[in-house]
PDB file of C-alpha atoms in Angstrom:
ATOM      1  CA  UNK A 640      69.494 117.832 119.579  1.00  0.00           C
ATOM      2  CA  UNK A 641      66.420 119.942 118.902  1.00  0.00           C
ATOM      3  CA  UNK A 642      66.325 123.587 119.924  1.00  0.00           C
ATOM      4  CA  UNK A 643      62.933 124.995 120.880  1.00  0.00           C
ATOM      5  CA  UNK A 644      62.418 128.760 121.112  1.00  0.00           C
ATOM      6  CA  UNK A 645      59.282 130.017 122.851  1.00  0.00           C
ATOM      7  CA  UNK A 646      58.337 133.662 122.397  1.00  0.00           C
ATOM      8  CA  UNK A 647      55.360 135.069 124.267  1.00  0.00           C
ATOM      9  CA  UNK A 648      53.072 137.408 122.332  1.00  0.00           C
ATOM     10  CA  UNK A 649      53.476 141.096 123.186  1.00  0.00           C
ATOM     11  CA  UNK A 650      49.995 141.130 124.736  1.00  0.00           C
ATOM     12  CA  UNK A 651      50.507 138.010 126.905  1.00  0.00           C
ATOM     13  CA  UNK A 652      49.424 138.488 130.505  1.00  0.00           C
ATOM     14  CA  UNK A 653      52.159 138.196 133.145  1.00  0.00           C
ATOM     15  CA  UNK A 654      52.314 134.887 134.972  1.00  0.00           C
ATOM     16  CA  UNK A 655      52.414 131.209 134.193  1.00  0.00           C
ATOM     17  CA  UNK A 656      51.567 129.782 130.806  1.00  0.00           C
ATOM     18  CA  UNK A 657      51.920 126.388 129.144  1.00  0.00           C
ATOM     19  CA  UNK A 658      53.511 125.466 125.857  1.00  0.00           C
ATOM     20  CA  UNK A 659      53.975 122.056 124.270  1.00  0.00           C
ATOM     21  CA  UNK A 660      56.131 120.702 121.472  1.00  0.00           C
ATOM     22  CA  UNK A 661      55.483 117.360 119.806  1.00  0.00           C
ATOM     23  CA  UNK A 662      57.942 115.419 117.682  1.00  0.00           C
ATOM     24  CA  UNK A 663      57.351 112.401 115.484  1.00  0.00           C
ATOM     25  CA  UNK A 664      59.171 110.301 112.963  1.00  0.00           C
ATOM     26  CA  UNK A 665      58.089 110.080 109.350  1.00  0.00           C
ATOM     27  CA  UNK A 666      56.824 106.661 108.310  1.00  0.00           C
ATOM     28  CA  UNK A 667      58.781 104.923 105.571  1.00  0.00           C
ATOM     29  CA  UNK A 668      57.593 105.674 102.047  1.00  0.00           C
ATOM     30  CA  UNK A 669      57.266 102.003 101.217  1.00  0.00           C
ATOM     31  CA  UNK A 670      53.768 100.857 100.339  1.00  0.00           C
ATOM     32  CA  UNK A 671      53.596  98.032 102.871  1.00  0.00           C
ATOM     33  CA  UNK A 672      50.508  97.320 104.925  1.00  0.00           C
ATOM     34  CA  UNK A 673      51.981  98.317 108.284  1.00  0.00           C
ATOM     35  CA  UNK A 674      53.670 101.586 109.137  1.00  0.00           C
ATOM     36  CA  UNK A 675      55.358 102.289 112.447  1.00  0.00           C
ATOM     37  CA  UNK A 676      56.292 105.632 113.899  1.00  0.00           C
ATOM     38  CA  UNK A 677      57.342 107.170 117.174  1.00  0.00           C
ATOM     39  CA  UNK A 678      55.936 110.248 118.887  1.00  0.00           C
ATOM     40  CA  UNK A 679      57.050 112.188 121.935  1.00  0.00           C
ATOM     41  CA  UNK A 680      56.171 115.508 123.469  1.00  0.00           C
ATOM     42  CA  UNK A 681      57.518 118.022 125.949  1.00  0.00           C
ATOM     43  CA  UNK A 682      55.490 120.327 128.175  1.00  0.00           C
ATOM     44  CA  UNK A 683      56.988 123.718 129.009  1.00  0.00           C
ATOM     45  CA  UNK A 684      55.918 125.824 131.993  1.00  0.00           C
ATOM     46  CA  UNK A 685      56.732 129.388 130.984  1.00  0.00           C
ATOM     47  CA  UNK A 686      56.610 132.509 133.172  1.00  0.00           C
ATOM     48  CA  UNK A 687      55.931 135.811 131.416  1.00  0.00           C
ATOM     49  CA  UNK A 688      57.524 138.611 133.469  1.00  0.00           C
ATOM     50  CA  UNK A 689      55.468 141.434 134.911  1.00  0.00           C
ATOM     51  CA  UNK A 690      53.069 141.750 137.850  1.00  0.00           C
ATOM     52  CA  UNK A 691      53.576 138.325 139.457  1.00  0.00           C
ATOM     53  CA  UNK A 692      51.254 137.277 142.279  1.00  0.00           C
ATOM     54  CA  UNK A 693      52.862 134.663 144.589  1.00  0.00           C
ATOM     55  CA  UNK A 694      50.202 133.126 146.832  1.00  0.00           C
ATOM     56  CA  UNK A 695      50.331 129.464 147.837  1.00  0.00           C
ATOM     57  CA  UNK A 696      48.486 128.127 150.893  1.00  0.00           C
ATOM     58  CA  UNK A 697      49.154 124.964 152.870  1.00  0.00           C
ATOM     59  CA  UNK A 698      45.665 123.565 153.466  1.00  0.00           C
ATOM     60  CA  UNK A 699      46.561 120.250 155.034  1.00  0.00           C
ATOM     61  CA  UNK A 700      49.630 118.400 156.296  1.00  0.00           C
ATOM     62  CA  UNK A 701      49.738 115.077 158.086  1.00  0.00           C
ATOM     63  CA  UNK A 702      50.756 111.451 158.204  1.00  0.00           C
ATOM     64  CA  UNK A 703      48.808 108.231 157.852  1.00  0.00           C
ATOM     65  CA  UNK A 704      48.676 107.433 161.574  1.00  0.00           C
ATOM     66  CA  UNK A 705      49.746 108.858 164.943  1.00  0.00           C
ATOM     67  CA  UNK A 706      52.457 106.453 166.162  1.00  0.00           C
ATOM     68  CA  UNK A 707      55.194 104.935 164.043  1.00  0.00           C
ATOM     69  CA  UNK A 708      57.619 102.168 164.995  1.00  0.00           C
ATOM     70  CA  UNK A 709      59.442 101.870 161.670  1.00  0.00           C
ATOM     71  CA  UNK A 710      60.535 103.910 158.710  1.00  0.00           C
ATOM     72  CA  UNK A 711      59.710 105.227 156.218  1.00  0.00           C
ATOM     73  CA  UNK A 712      56.772 107.336 157.356  1.00  0.00           C
ATOM     74  CA  UNK A 713      54.534 108.630 154.591  1.00  0.00           C
ATOM     75  CA  UNK A 714      53.348 112.231 154.809  1.00  0.00           C
ATOM     76  CA  UNK A 715      50.706 113.979 152.762  1.00  0.00           C
ATOM     77  CA  UNK A 716      50.010 117.602 151.935  1.00  0.00           C
ATOM     78  CA  UNK A 717      47.272 119.545 150.246  1.00  0.00           C
ATOM     79  CA  UNK A 718      48.137 122.961 148.851  1.00  0.00           C
ATOM     80  CA  UNK A 719      46.201 125.633 147.003  1.00  0.00           C
ATOM     81  CA  UNK A 720      47.907 127.735 144.353  1.00  0.00           C
ATOM     82  CA  UNK A 721      46.183 131.128 144.232  1.00  0.00           C
ATOM     83  CA  UNK A 722      48.960 132.793 142.262  1.00  0.00           C
ATOM     84  CA  UNK A 723      49.387 133.447 138.584  1.00  0.00           C
ATOM     85  CA  UNK A 724      52.589 131.374 138.305  1.00  0.00           C
ATOM     86  CA  UNK A 725      53.470 127.695 138.714  1.00  0.00           C
ATOM     87  CA  UNK A 726      54.706 126.518 142.107  1.00  0.00           C
ATOM     88  CA  UNK A 727      56.570 123.368 143.026  1.00  0.00           C
ATOM     89  CA  UNK A 728      55.859 122.886 146.738  1.00  0.00           C
ATOM     90  CA  UNK A 729      58.773 121.489 148.713  1.00  0.00           C
ATOM     91  CA  UNK A 730      60.056 121.451 152.260  1.00  0.00           C
ATOM     92  CA  UNK A 731      62.188 119.736 154.849  1.00  0.00           C
ATOM     93  CA  UNK A 732      61.023 117.836 157.918  1.00  0.00           C
TER      94      UNK A 732
END
């Protein structure tokens, strides 16, 4: 297990910020002609507390067609995030 600690600078603006951590293996120290290694990364969505503006707008909602005689029905949405934090739109129909 790897523990990652993210500390925002004291002057960081409130709201959503990104951080990333990348991890890789060390290639073997042999002097062969081919070296293999693995890499992976993790993206962190971090919220710095303070004056948070929550403003998300539903711009469009619909389905691909008007009449449906079988399931599943596919819906689509278009949203606009005007806030200073990350949103994960979700809902129930």
